[in-house]
mmCIF file of N, CA and C in Angstrom:
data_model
loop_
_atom_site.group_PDB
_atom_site.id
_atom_site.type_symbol
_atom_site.label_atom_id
_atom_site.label_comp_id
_atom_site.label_asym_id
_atom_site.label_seq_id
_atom_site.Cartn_x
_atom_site.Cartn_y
_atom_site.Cartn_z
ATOM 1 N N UNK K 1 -147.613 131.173 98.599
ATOM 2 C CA UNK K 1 -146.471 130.770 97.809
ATOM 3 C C UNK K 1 -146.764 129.399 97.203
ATOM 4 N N UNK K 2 -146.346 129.309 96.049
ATOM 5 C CA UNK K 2 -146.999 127.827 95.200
ATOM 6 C C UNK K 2 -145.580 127.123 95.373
ATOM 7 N N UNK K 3 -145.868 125.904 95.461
ATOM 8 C CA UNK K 3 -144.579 125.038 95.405
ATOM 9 C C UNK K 3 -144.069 124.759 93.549
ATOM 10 N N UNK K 4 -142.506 124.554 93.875
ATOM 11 C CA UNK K 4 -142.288 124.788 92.482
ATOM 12 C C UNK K 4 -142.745 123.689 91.790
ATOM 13 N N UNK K 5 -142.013 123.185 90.231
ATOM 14 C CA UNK K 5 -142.454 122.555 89.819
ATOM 15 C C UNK K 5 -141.297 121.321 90.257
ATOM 16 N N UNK K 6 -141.735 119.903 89.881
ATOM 17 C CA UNK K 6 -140.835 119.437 89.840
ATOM 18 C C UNK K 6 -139.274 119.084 88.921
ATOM 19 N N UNK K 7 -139.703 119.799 87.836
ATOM 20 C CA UNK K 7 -138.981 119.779 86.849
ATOM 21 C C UNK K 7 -137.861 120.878 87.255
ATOM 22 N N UNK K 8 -138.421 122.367 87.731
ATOM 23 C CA UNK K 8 -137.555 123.232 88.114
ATOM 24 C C UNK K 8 -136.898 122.879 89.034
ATOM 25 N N UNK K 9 -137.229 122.185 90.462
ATOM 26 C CA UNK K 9 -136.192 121.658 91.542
ATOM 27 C C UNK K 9 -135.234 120.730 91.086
ATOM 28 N N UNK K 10 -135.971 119.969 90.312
ATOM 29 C CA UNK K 10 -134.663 118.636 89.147
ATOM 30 C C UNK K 10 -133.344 119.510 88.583
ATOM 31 N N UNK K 11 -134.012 120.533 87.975
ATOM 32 C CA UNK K 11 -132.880 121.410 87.599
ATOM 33 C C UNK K 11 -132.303 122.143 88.331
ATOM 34 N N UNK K 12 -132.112 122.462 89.504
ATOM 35 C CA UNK K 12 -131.585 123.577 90.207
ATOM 36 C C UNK K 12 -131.297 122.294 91.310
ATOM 37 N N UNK K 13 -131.422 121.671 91.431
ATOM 38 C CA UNK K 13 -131.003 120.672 91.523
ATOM 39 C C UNK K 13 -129.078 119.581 91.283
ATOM 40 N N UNK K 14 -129.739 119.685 89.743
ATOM 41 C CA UNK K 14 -128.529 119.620 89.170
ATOM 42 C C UNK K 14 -127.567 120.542 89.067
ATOM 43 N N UNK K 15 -127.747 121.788 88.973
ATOM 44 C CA UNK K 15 -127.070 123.216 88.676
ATOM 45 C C UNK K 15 -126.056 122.850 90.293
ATOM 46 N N UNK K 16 -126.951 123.003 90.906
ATOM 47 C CA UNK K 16 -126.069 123.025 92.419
ATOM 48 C C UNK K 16 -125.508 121.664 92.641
ATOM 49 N N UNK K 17 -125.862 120.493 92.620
ATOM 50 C CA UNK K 17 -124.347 119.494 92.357
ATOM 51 C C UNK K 17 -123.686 119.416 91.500
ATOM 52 N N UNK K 18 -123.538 120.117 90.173
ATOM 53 C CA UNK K 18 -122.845 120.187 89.152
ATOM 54 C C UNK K 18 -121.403 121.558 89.925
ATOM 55 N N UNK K 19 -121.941 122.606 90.130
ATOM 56 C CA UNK K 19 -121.457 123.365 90.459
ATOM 57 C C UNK K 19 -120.241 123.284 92.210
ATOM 58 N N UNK K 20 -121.077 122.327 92.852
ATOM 59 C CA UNK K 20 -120.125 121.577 94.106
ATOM 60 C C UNK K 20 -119.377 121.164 93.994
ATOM 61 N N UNK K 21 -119.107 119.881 92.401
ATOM 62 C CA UNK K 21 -118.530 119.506 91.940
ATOM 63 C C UNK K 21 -117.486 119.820 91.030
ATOM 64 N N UNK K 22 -117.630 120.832 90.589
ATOM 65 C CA UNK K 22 -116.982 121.969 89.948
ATOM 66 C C UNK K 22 -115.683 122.114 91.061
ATOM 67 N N UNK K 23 -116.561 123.003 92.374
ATOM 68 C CA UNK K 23 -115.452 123.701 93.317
ATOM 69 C C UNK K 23 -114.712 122.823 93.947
ATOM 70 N N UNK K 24 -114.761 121.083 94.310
ATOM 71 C CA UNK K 24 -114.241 119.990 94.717
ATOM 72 C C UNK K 24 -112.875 120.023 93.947
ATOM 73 N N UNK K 25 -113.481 120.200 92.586
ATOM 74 C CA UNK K 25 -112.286 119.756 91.507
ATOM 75 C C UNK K 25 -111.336 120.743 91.456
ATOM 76 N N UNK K 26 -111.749 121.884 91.580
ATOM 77 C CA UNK K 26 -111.017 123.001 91.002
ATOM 78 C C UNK K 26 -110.218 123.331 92.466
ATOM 79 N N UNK K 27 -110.626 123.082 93.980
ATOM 80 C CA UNK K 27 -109.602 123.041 95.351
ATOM 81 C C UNK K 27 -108.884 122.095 95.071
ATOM 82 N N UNK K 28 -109.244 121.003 94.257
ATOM 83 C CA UNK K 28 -107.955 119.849 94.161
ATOM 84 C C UNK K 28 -107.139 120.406 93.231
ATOM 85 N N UNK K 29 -107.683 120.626 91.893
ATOM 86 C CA UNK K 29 -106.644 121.108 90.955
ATOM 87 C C UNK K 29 -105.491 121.729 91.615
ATOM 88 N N UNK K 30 -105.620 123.229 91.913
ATOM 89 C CA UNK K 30 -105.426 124.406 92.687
ATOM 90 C C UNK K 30 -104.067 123.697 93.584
ATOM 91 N N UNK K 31 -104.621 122.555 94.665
ATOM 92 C CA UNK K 31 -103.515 122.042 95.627
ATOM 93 C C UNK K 31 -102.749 121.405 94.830
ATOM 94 N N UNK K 32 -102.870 120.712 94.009
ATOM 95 C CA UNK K 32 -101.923 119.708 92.840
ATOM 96 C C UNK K 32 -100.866 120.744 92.189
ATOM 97 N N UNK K 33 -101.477 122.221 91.651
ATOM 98 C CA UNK K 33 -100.470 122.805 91.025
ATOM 99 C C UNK K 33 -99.592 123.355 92.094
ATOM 100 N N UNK K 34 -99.896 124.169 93.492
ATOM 101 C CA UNK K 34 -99.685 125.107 93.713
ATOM 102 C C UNK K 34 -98.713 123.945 94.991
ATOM 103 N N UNK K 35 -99.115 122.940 94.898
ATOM 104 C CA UNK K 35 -98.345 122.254 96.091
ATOM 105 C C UNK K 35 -98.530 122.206 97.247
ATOM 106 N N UNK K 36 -99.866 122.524 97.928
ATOM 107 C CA UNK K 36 -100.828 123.214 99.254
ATOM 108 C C UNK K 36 -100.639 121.333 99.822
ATOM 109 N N UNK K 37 -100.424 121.834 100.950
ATOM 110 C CA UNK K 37 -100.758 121.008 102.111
ATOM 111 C C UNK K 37 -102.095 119.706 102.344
ATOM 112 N N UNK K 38 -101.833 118.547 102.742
ATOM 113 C CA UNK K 38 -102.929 118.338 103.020
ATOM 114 C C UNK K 38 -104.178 118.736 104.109
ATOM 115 N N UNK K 39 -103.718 119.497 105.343
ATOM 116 C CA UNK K 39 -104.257 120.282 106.219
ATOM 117 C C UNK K 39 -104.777 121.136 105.174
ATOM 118 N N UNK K 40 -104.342 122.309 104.667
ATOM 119 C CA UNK K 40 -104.532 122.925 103.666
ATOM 120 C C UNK K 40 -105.833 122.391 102.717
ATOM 121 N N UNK K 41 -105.769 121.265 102.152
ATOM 122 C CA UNK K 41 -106.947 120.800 101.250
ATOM 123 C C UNK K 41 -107.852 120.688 101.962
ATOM 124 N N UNK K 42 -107.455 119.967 103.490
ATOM 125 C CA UNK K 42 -109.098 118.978 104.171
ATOM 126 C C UNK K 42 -109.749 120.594 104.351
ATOM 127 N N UNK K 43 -109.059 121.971 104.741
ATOM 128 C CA UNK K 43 -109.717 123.094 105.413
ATOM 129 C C UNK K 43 -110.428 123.192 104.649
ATOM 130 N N UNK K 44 -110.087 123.488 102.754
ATOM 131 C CA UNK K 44 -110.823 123.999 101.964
ATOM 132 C C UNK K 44 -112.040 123.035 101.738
ATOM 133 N N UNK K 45 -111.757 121.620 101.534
ATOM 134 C CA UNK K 45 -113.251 120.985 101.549
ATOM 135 C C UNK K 45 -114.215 121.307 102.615
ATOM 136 N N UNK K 46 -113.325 121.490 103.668
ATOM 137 C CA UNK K 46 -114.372 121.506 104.646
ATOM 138 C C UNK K 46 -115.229 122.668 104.419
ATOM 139 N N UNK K 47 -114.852 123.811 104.770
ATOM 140 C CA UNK K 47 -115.376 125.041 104.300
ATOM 141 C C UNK K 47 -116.017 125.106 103.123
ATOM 142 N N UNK K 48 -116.017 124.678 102.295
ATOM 143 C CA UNK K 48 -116.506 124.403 100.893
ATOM 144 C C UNK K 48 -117.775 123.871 101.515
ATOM 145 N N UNK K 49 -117.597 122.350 102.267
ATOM 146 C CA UNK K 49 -118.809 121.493 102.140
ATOM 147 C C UNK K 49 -119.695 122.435 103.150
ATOM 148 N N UNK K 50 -119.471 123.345 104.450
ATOM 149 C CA UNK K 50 -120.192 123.687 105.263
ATOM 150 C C UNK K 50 -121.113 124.955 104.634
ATOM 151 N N UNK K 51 -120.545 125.233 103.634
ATOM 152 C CA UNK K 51 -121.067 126.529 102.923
ATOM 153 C C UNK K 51 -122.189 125.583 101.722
ATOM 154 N N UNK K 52 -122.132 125.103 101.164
ATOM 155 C CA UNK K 52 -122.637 124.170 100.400
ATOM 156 C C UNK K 52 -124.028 123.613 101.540
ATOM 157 N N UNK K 53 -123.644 122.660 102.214
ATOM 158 C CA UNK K 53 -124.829 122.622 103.821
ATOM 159 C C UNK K 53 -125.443 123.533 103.453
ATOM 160 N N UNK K 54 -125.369 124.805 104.127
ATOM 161 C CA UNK K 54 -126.122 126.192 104.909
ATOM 162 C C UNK K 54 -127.056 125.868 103.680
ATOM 163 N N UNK K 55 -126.004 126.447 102.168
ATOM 164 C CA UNK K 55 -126.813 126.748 101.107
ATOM 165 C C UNK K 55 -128.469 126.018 100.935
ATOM 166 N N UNK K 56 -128.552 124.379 101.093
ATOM 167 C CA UNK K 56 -129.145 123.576 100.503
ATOM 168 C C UNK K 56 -129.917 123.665 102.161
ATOM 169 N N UNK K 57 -129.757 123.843 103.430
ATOM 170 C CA UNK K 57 -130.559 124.100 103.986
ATOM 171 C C UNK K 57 -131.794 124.969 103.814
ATOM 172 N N UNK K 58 -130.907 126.229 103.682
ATOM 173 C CA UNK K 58 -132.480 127.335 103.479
ATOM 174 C C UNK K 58 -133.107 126.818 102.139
ATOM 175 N N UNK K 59 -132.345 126.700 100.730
ATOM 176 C CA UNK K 59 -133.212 126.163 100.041
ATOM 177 C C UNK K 59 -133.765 124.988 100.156
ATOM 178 N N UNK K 60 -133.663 124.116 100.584
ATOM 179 C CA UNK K 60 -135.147 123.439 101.185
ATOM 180 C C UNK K 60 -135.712 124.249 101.876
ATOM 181 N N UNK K 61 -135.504 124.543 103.501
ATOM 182 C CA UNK K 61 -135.981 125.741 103.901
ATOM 183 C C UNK K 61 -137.513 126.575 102.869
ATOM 184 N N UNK K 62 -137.086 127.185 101.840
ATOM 185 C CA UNK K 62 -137.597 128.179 101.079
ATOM 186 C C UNK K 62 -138.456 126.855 100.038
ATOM 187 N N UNK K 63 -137.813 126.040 99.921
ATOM 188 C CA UNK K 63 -139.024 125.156 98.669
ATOM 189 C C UNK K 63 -140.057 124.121 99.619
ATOM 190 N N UNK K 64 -139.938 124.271 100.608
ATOM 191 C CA UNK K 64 -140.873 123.578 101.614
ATOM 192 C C UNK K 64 -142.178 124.035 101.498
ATOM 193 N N UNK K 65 -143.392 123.170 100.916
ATOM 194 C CA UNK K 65 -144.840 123.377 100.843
ATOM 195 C C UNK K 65 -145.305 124.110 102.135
#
């Protein structure tokens, strides 16, 4: 297996904190309209961020020389 390039990890890279950032905004939006709890918000970050973790584990995991 060849290691990628660095240009491709830069980008996929960005894709995946662009996209974290995305779902941050859009659980806040979401609680702002809908009127959700703050218990309610911390669950969804949390879950958000632990799924986000796993993700960026295996991919390092998988881009590891």
């Amino acid at each position: 297996m060849t290691a990628p390039r660095p240009t491709v990890a830069a980008k996929a890279a960005l894709v995946a904190g662009g996209s974290f950032t995305s779902s941050i905004a859009l659980i806040l939006l979401l609680a702002a309209v809908w009127g959700l709890g703050d218990r309610m918000v911390l669950w969804a970050l949390v879950a958000l961020s632990t799924l986000t973790a796993a993700a960026m584990l295996i991919a390092a995991g998988r881009l590891r020389p």
